[in-house]
Amino acid sequence: MSIWWSLHLRRDAASVPLARRLLLGTMETAGVDPDISYDLSVALSEACANAVEHGGGTARGDTSEAFRVTAYLDGEKCRIEVADAGPGFPGATGDRSRPPARPAPSDAEHGRGLCLIQELADHVHIGNKPGRGGTVVSFDKVLKWRKDALLVAV
């Protein structure tokens, strides 16, 4: 079984729960174990929140007020990618190298998103898009299925 979808969303806080609900609905319909679905939905929410907060272009007159979310449920794995048009990570190269995700200070109100994604997913790639800039966060997780799943991977 293979399911995929892609969304082009406004950089607005209301886009985050929209992406999360679509992912949860897709995984519920496919029969993915609820614990796996929850982990991936939290990771997706963090990646989307980062795109909303940091994903705007830096050039004057830039109209890139959107970001893209793509999800693939393919066989036994789910891969999610969130791409924005922001300035990217300083010091990261265009080959999607992985900048370090450092834990935020205990009293900080922000700064835990990338660490959460790394804890909730099996594999994480964080880097800058080659060429015109922006950040790409992609992560995947091996799926487990409910016993009553209608769409079980074969």
XYZ file of N, CA, C and O in Angstrom:
616
model
N 0.839 -1.173 0.000
C 0.000 0.000 0.000
C 0.886 1.240 0.000
O 1.901 1.287 0.667
N 0.448 2.213 -0.745
C 1.173 3.474 -0.789
C 0.160 4.613 -0.848
O -0.766 4.580 -1.647
N 0.337 5.584 0.041
C -0.510 6.781 0.070
C 0.437 7.973 0.173
O 1.395 7.941 0.943
N 0.179 9.018 -0.590
C 0.950 10.246 -0.403
C 0.047 11.442 -0.667
O -0.930 11.352 -1.380
N 0.411 12.549 -0.037
C -0.273 13.813 -0.275
C 0.712 14.947 -0.062
O 1.721 14.793 0.615
N 0.394 16.081 -0.674
C 1.233 17.265 -0.542
C 0.337 18.483 -0.387
O -0.676 18.599 -1.076
N 0.703 19.349 0.542
C -0.058 20.568 0.810
C 0.835 21.787 0.612
O 2.008 21.767 0.987
N 0.267 22.822 0.079
C 0.914 24.126 -0.017
C 0.129 25.016 0.941
O -1.042 25.318 0.679
N 0.735 25.382 2.066
C 0.023 26.070 3.139
C 0.559 27.478 3.368
O 1.757 27.736 3.197
N -0.342 28.354 3.789
C 0.077 29.709 4.171
C 0.904 29.641 5.448
O 0.654 28.812 6.316
N 1.843 30.557 5.575
C 2.626 30.669 6.811
C 1.766 31.352 7.856
O 1.945 32.515 8.172
N 0.848 30.604 8.391
C -0.105 31.091 9.368
C -0.282 29.987 10.399
O -0.309 28.802 10.055
N -0.459 30.369 11.660
C -0.588 29.381 12.735
C -1.744 28.416 12.494
O -1.681 27.247 12.901
N -2.788 28.838 11.810
C -3.937 27.961 11.542
C -3.582 26.811 10.609
O -4.300 25.810 10.556
N -2.482 26.910 9.878
C -2.057 25.841 8.978
C -1.526 24.624 9.729
O -1.608 23.505 9.228
N -0.997 24.835 10.914
C -0.377 23.741 11.665
C -1.394 22.653 12.026
O -1.192 21.481 11.702
N -2.529 22.990 12.670
C -3.491 21.924 12.980
C -4.125 21.315 11.736
O -4.509 20.148 11.755
N -4.222 22.054 10.645
C -4.760 21.508 9.405
C -3.877 20.360 8.909
O -4.373 19.268 8.601
N -2.578 20.595 8.849
C -1.647 19.552 8.411
C -1.680 18.359 9.365
O -1.692 17.195 8.939
N -1.712 18.645 10.648
C -1.729 17.573 11.650
C -2.983 16.711 11.519
O -2.915 15.485 11.551
N -4.155 17.348 11.365
C -5.406 16.591 11.242
C -5.436 15.735 9.988
O -5.947 14.612 10.001
N -4.899 16.264 8.884
C -4.860 15.483 7.650
C -3.974 14.252 7.829
O -4.342 13.143 7.424
N -2.822 14.437 8.466
C -1.937 13.299 8.709
C -2.611 12.267 9.614
O -2.607 11.065 9.314
N -3.202 12.713 10.716
C -3.866 11.789 11.636
C -5.009 11.045 10.950
O -5.172 9.836 11.141
N -5.802 11.744 10.148
C -6.903 11.110 9.434
C -6.420 10.074 8.428
O -7.002 8.985 8.309
N -5.354 10.406 7.719
C -4.789 9.470 6.750
C -4.303 8.203 7.452
O -4.587 7.082 7.018
N -3.576 8.380 8.549
C -3.022 7.217 9.244
C -4.110 6.400 9.929
O -4.024 5.174 9.967
N -5.139 7.058 10.447
C -6.247 6.313 11.058
C -6.963 5.468 10.007
O -7.258 4.293 10.228
N -7.240 6.071 8.857
C -7.906 5.360 7.778
C -7.066 4.171 7.288
O -7.601 3.099 7.005
N -5.759 4.360 7.214
C -4.870 3.288 6.760
C -4.720 2.184 7.797
O -4.335 1.068 7.458
N -4.998 2.495 9.066
C -4.878 1.481 10.113
C -3.575 1.512 10.874
O -3.169 0.515 11.478
N -2.893 2.652 10.869
C -1.634 2.791 11.597
C -1.912 2.824 13.098
O -2.904 3.406 13.548
N -1.039 2.206 13.864
C -1.143 2.195 15.325
C -1.246 3.634 15.848
O -0.476 4.507 15.428
N -2.171 3.917 16.761
C -2.367 5.290 17.252
C -1.138 5.908 17.919
O -0.931 7.122 17.816
N -0.315 5.122 18.587
C 0.893 5.687 19.214
C 1.873 6.206 18.159
O 2.479 7.269 18.334
N 2.037 5.462 17.077
C 2.916 5.896 15.980
C 2.332 7.146 15.328
O 3.045 8.110 15.046
N 1.022 7.127 15.100
C 0.353 8.289 14.500
C 0.556 9.537 15.352
O 0.839 10.618 14.833
N 0.411 9.385 16.659
C 0.565 10.519 17.567
C 1.998 11.070 17.504
O 2.200 12.283 17.394
N 2.998 10.185 17.577
C 4.395 10.636 17.509
C 4.656 11.426 16.231
O 5.259 12.508 16.265
N 4.203 10.897 15.105
C 4.435 11.581 13.839
C 3.663 12.891 13.749
O 4.154 13.862 13.183
N 2.474 12.936 14.341
C 1.696 14.181 14.285
C 2.336 15.279 15.131
O 2.304 16.452 14.757
N 2.934 14.910 16.258
C 3.638 15.900 17.081
C 4.877 16.404 16.333
O 5.141 17.615 16.279
N 5.627 15.484 15.729
C 6.809 15.883 14.961
C 6.414 16.793 13.800
O 7.072 17.809 13.541
N 5.328 16.458 13.093
C 4.854 17.299 11.999
C 4.448 18.679 12.509
O 4.785 19.696 11.903
N 3.765 18.727 13.634
C 3.355 20.017 14.204
C 4.565 20.892 14.509
O 4.549 22.103 14.248
N 5.610 20.295 15.053
C 6.828 21.058 15.365
C 7.501 21.572 14.095
O 7.929 22.731 14.036
N 7.574 20.734 13.066
C 8.199 21.157 11.812
C 7.385 22.271 11.148
O 7.954 23.245 10.634
N 6.062 22.137 11.180
C 5.204 23.182 10.603
C 5.310 24.488 11.394
O 5.364 25.574 10.803
N 5.336 24.390 12.713
C 5.462 25.596 13.543
C 6.770 26.324 13.230
O 6.796 27.560 13.164
N 7.843 25.575 13.012
C 9.113 26.197 12.634
C 9.004 26.885 11.278
O 9.525 27.993 11.091
N 8.329 26.249 10.320
C 8.164 26.857 8.997
C 7.335 28.134 9.086
O 7.634 29.126 8.424
N 6.299 28.121 9.920
C 5.465 29.315 10.092
C 6.273 30.445 10.718
O 6.228 31.589 10.271
N 7.047 30.116 11.739
C 7.787 31.159 12.459
C 9.021 31.657 11.718
O 9.302 32.852 11.693
N 9.769 30.744 11.103
C 11.076 31.109 10.530
C 11.137 31.009 9.015
O 12.164 31.334 8.435
N 10.074 30.570 8.358
C 10.157 30.201 6.949
C 9.912 31.271 5.933
O 9.688 30.957 4.773
N 9.957 32.533 6.302
C 9.743 33.604 5.333
C 11.019 33.964 4.611
O 12.115 33.795 5.125
N 10.872 34.449 3.396
C 12.028 34.885 2.625
C 12.647 36.129 3.221
O 12.006 36.882 3.945
N 13.902 36.331 2.906
C 14.619 37.488 3.436
C 14.779 38.599 2.406
O 15.125 39.717 2.755
N 14.525 38.289 1.142
C 14.699 39.303 0.104
C 13.572 40.330 0.171
O 12.427 40.005 0.464
N 13.923 41.562 -0.132
C 12.912 42.623 -0.127
C 11.880 42.347 -1.213
O 12.209 41.995 -2.336
N 10.625 42.472 -0.865
C 9.559 42.212 -1.819
C 9.238 40.736 -1.989
O 8.457 40.366 -2.851
N 9.838 39.877 -1.181
C 9.590 38.438 -1.273
C 8.140 38.149 -0.902
O 7.655 38.582 0.125
N 7.460 37.406 -1.745
C 6.058 37.083 -1.500
C 5.869 35.624 -1.101
O 4.763 35.102 -1.174
N 6.926 34.971 -0.682
C 6.818 33.555 -0.327
C 6.208 33.420 1.062
O 6.903 33.300 2.048
N 4.917 33.473 1.113
C 4.192 33.375 2.375
C 3.598 31.986 2.539
O 2.533 31.829 3.103
N 4.288 30.982 2.003
C 3.764 29.623 2.068
C 4.887 28.645 2.401
O 6.068 28.970 2.299
N 4.479 27.457 2.803
C 5.411 26.354 2.974
C 4.729 25.090 2.469
O 3.519 25.082 2.228
N 5.509 24.043 2.268
C 4.984 22.815 1.683
C 5.155 21.658 2.645
O 6.204 21.510 3.268
N 4.135 20.827 2.764
C 4.181 19.608 3.569
C 3.853 18.441 2.642
O 2.850 18.493 1.918
N 4.691 17.419 2.660
C 4.446 16.216 1.879
C 4.580 15.021 2.799
O 5.521 14.954 3.588
N 3.633 14.103 2.715
C 3.676 12.886 3.530
C 3.538 11.674 2.620
O 2.730 11.679 1.685
N 4.350 10.652 2.877
C 4.328 9.400 2.134
C 4.155 8.262 3.128
O 4.958 8.117 4.043
N 3.122 7.480 2.974
C 2.990 6.220 3.694
C 3.244 5.168 2.639
O 2.437 4.979 1.724
N 4.388 4.531 2.729
C 4.792 3.589 1.689
C 5.287 2.316 2.345
O 6.337 2.329 2.998
N 4.532 1.259 2.216
C 4.915 -0.007 2.825
C 4.911 0.106 4.334
O 3.903 0.442 4.932
N 6.052 -0.125 4.922
C 6.173 -0.121 6.380
C 6.726 1.186 6.940
O 7.090 1.238 8.113
N 6.806 2.242 6.108
C 7.419 3.481 6.570
C 6.578 4.683 6.197
O 5.926 4.703 5.160
N 6.626 5.707 7.052
C 6.034 7.000 6.748
C 7.163 8.022 6.692
O 7.991 8.096 7.597
N 7.217 8.793 5.629
C 8.192 9.873 5.497
C 7.437 11.180 5.343
O 6.487 11.268 4.576
N 7.871 12.184 6.085
C 7.246 13.504 6.050
C 8.325 14.531 5.737
O 9.440 14.455 6.272
N 7.970 15.491 4.882
C 8.902 16.559 4.524
C 8.192 17.896 4.633
O 7.074 18.051 4.137
N 8.832 18.845 5.302
C 8.320 20.216 5.418
C 9.394 21.138 4.847
O 10.541 21.115 5.305
N 9.031 21.916 3.841
C 9.984 22.808 3.170
C 9.445 24.227 3.187
O 8.256 24.459 2.943
N 10.340 25.177 3.477
C 9.940 26.582 3.491
C 10.906 27.404 2.649
O 11.850 26.866 2.080
N 10.659 28.703 2.578
C 11.476 29.603 1.775
C 12.248 30.580 2.651
O 12.610 31.660 2.211
N 12.514 30.201 3.883
C 13.227 31.082 4.807
C 14.716 31.168 4.517
O 15.200 30.662 3.506
N 15.450 31.773 5.420
C 16.883 31.975 5.211
C 17.712 30.700 5.370
O 18.884 30.682 5.020
N 17.128 29.641 5.886
C 17.891 28.408 6.089
C 18.712 28.488 7.365
O 18.615 29.441 8.143
N 19.516 27.462 7.567
C 20.362 27.401 8.753
C 21.729 27.988 8.436
O 22.363 27.594 7.459
N 22.209 28.921 9.257
C 23.545 29.483 9.030
C 24.596 28.377 9.111
O 24.541 27.518 9.982
N 25.506 28.379 8.156
C 26.609 27.413 8.178
C 26.279 26.079 7.559
O 27.174 25.289 7.289
N 25.011 25.781 7.303
C 24.658 24.524 6.643
C 24.815 24.716 5.143
O 24.568 25.781 4.611
N 25.227 23.683 4.463
C 25.420 23.776 3.021
C 24.151 23.364 2.309
O 23.228 22.834 2.903
N 24.118 23.569 1.017
C 22.940 23.232 0.235
C 22.735 21.750 0.035
O 21.752 21.332 -0.544
N 23.652 20.912 0.504
C 23.502 19.470 0.280
C 22.701 18.802 1.379
O 22.799 17.598 1.564
N 21.899 19.561 2.075
C 21.016 19.056 3.123
C 21.799 18.493 4.295
O 21.397 17.524 4.915
N 22.936 19.114 4.605
C 23.675 18.683 5.785
C 22.853 18.982 7.025
O 21.955 19.812 7.008
N 23.194 18.333 8.095
C 22.358 18.407 9.294
C 22.973 19.338 10.328
O 24.010 19.035 10.899
N 22.349 20.493 10.583
C 22.842 21.364 11.634
C 22.552 20.739 12.997
O 21.612 19.964 13.131
N 23.355 21.043 13.979
C 23.102 20.443 15.288
C 21.830 20.994 15.923
O 21.546 22.178 15.838
N 21.058 20.111 16.525
C 19.879 20.532 17.285
C 20.272 20.488 18.750
O 20.511 19.433 19.302
N 20.405 21.666 19.336
C 20.802 21.752 20.744
C 19.584 21.948 21.623
O 18.696 22.715 21.277
N 19.553 21.273 22.753
C 18.426 21.471 23.668
C 18.356 22.919 24.141
O 19.373 23.569 24.356
N 17.131 23.408 24.278
C 16.925 24.767 24.764
C 17.142 24.809 26.273
O 16.990 23.795 26.961
N 17.509 25.972 26.810
C 17.595 26.099 28.263
C 16.256 25.752 28.905
O 15.202 25.931 28.302
N 16.290 25.257 30.120
C 15.070 24.775 30.777
C 14.013 25.863 30.959
O 12.831 25.557 31.028
N 14.415 27.134 31.004
C 13.441 28.208 31.184
C 13.007 28.861 29.868
O 12.225 29.796 29.875
N 13.482 28.338 28.740
C 13.129 28.912 27.439
C 11.710 28.528 27.036
O 11.241 27.429 27.337
N 11.028 29.451 26.344
C 9.677 29.180 25.865
C 9.679 28.587 24.468
O 8.663 28.090 23.998
N 10.792 28.631 23.764
C 10.914 28.120 22.396
C 12.213 27.329 22.294
O 13.043 27.356 23.194
N 12.385 26.639 21.166
C 13.671 26.028 20.886
C 13.756 24.525 21.109
O 14.840 23.964 21.097
N 12.638 23.867 21.289
C 12.669 22.425 21.523
C 12.188 21.607 20.323
O 12.240 20.390 20.339
N 11.700 22.255 19.293
C 11.059 21.572 18.170
C 11.944 20.565 17.471
O 11.545 19.415 17.270
N 13.145 20.964 17.065
C 14.014 20.039 16.338
C 14.439 18.860 17.205
O 14.517 17.728 16.724
N 14.672 19.109 18.485
C 15.020 18.011 19.401
C 13.850 17.043 19.539
O 14.052 15.824 19.570
N 12.626 17.563 19.613
C 11.445 16.695 19.691
C 11.314 15.842 18.435
O 11.046 14.635 18.518
N 11.494 16.457 17.283
C 11.411 15.705 16.026
C 12.438 14.578 16.025
O 12.125 13.440 15.667
N 13.662 14.881 16.460
C 14.701 13.854 16.475
C 14.389 12.727 17.449
O 14.764 11.583 17.222
N 13.693 13.016 18.522
C 13.332 11.978 19.489
C 12.144 11.133 19.017
O 12.065 9.953 19.336
N 11.218 11.727 18.279
C 9.992 11.040 17.885
C 10.110 10.249 16.584
O 9.325 9.333 16.345
N 11.061 10.599 15.742
C 11.208 9.935 14.446
C 12.412 8.988 14.470
O 13.273 9.081 15.341
N 12.442 8.076 13.508
C 13.561 7.137 13.410
C 14.769 7.757 12.712
O 15.902 7.542 13.122
N 14.528 8.503 11.643
C 15.602 9.168 10.892
C 15.167 10.586 10.597
O 14.017 10.810 10.202
N 16.089 11.538 10.754
C 15.785 12.959 10.542
C 16.888 13.573 9.691
O 18.076 13.331 9.924
N 16.473 14.379 8.702
C 17.408 15.157 7.886
C 16.939 16.603 7.925
O 15.783 16.890 7.602
N 17.833 17.494 8.321
C 17.510 18.911 8.417
C 18.589 19.667 7.660
O 19.770 19.483 7.933
N 18.172 20.494 6.714
C 19.183 21.239 5.974
C 18.587 22.317 5.111
O 17.385 22.576 5.138
N 19.465 22.954 4.358
C 19.070 24.039 3.481
C 18.776 23.505 2.089
O 19.441 22.576 1.627
N 17.771 24.105 1.442
C 17.474 23.737 0.063
C 18.577 24.296 -0.825
O 19.030 25.419 -0.626
N 19.017 23.520 -1.794
C 20.020 24.046 -2.718
C 19.424 25.145 -3.598
O 18.230 25.152 -3.871
N 20.254 26.062 -3.985
C 19.808 27.102 -4.901
C 19.198 28.299 -4.224
O 19.872 29.081 -3.577
N 17.885 28.415 -4.293
C 17.205 29.647 -3.884
C 16.997 29.794 -2.384
O 16.426 30.753 -1.925
N 17.399 28.860 -1.602
C 17.309 28.986 -0.149
C 16.072 28.354 0.437
O 15.202 27.859 -0.261
N 16.036 28.371 1.748
C 14.945 27.750 2.473
C 15.443 26.539 3.233
O 16.582 26.103 3.068
N 14.587 26.015 4.074
C 14.931 24.877 4.913
C 14.044 23.698 4.552
O 12.876 23.866 4.238
N 14.625 22.507 4.616
C 13.871 21.269 4.426
C 14.091 20.417 5.668
O 15.230 20.146 6.054
N 13.008 20.024 6.304
C 13.050 19.097 7.429
C 12.314 17.850 6.966
O 11.140 17.920 6.613
N 13.024 16.714 6.914
C 12.360 15.466 6.554
C 12.654 14.439 7.632
O 13.734 14.425 8.221
N 11.658 13.609 7.898
C 11.823 12.585 8.919
C 10.948 11.396 8.570
O 9.971 11.521 7.834
N 11.346 10.228 9.062
C 10.553 9.042 8.808
C 10.494 8.161 10.040
O 11.273 8.325 10.982
N 9.538 7.255 9.998
C 9.319 6.340 11.109
C 8.736 5.040 10.556
O 7.895 5.067 9.653
N 9.203 3.940 11.093
C 8.646 2.645 10.741
C 7.252 2.547 11.335
O 7.028 2.913 12.491
N 6.307 2.068 10.535
C 4.915 2.003 10.951
C 4.593 0.677 11.638
O 5.170 -0.357 11.314
N 3.675 0.745 12.571
C 3.055 -0.437 13.169
C 1.574 -0.328 12.848
O 1.042 0.774 12.724
N 0.908 -1.452 12.735
C -0.475 -1.464 12.293
C -1.393 -1.967 13.390
O -1.024 -2.837 14.174
N -2.620 -1.436 13.413
C -3.655 -1.953 14.300
C -4.040 -3.352 13.826
O -3.944 -3.667 12.647
N -4.513 -4.157 14.754
C -4.943 -5.517 14.399
C -6.130 -5.516 13.438
O -6.272 -6.394 12.615
N -6.981 -4.488 13.510
C -8.169 -4.412 12.658
C -7.950 -3.529 11.427
O -8.915 -3.100 10.801
N -6.702 -3.276 11.058
C -6.409 -2.385 9.942
C -6.985 -2.918 8.636
O -6.877 -4.105 8.337
N -7.632 -2.044 7.898
C -8.194 -2.426 6.601
C -7.144 -2.370 5.500
O -7.189 -3.150 4.556
N -6.234 -1.436 5.592
C -5.220 -1.256 4.568
C -3.856 -1.616 5.126
O -3.086 -0.769 5.531
N -3.550 -2.883 5.180
C -2.281 -3.332 5.750
C -1.250 -3.426 4.634
O -1.554 -3.911 3.542
N -0.035 -2.971 4.936
C 1.050 -3.042 3.954
C 1.386 -4.494 3.670
O 1.359 -5.339 4.548
N 1.679 -4.771 2.391
C 2.074 -6.134 2.007
C 3.431 -6.111 1.350
O 3.892 -5.162 0.865
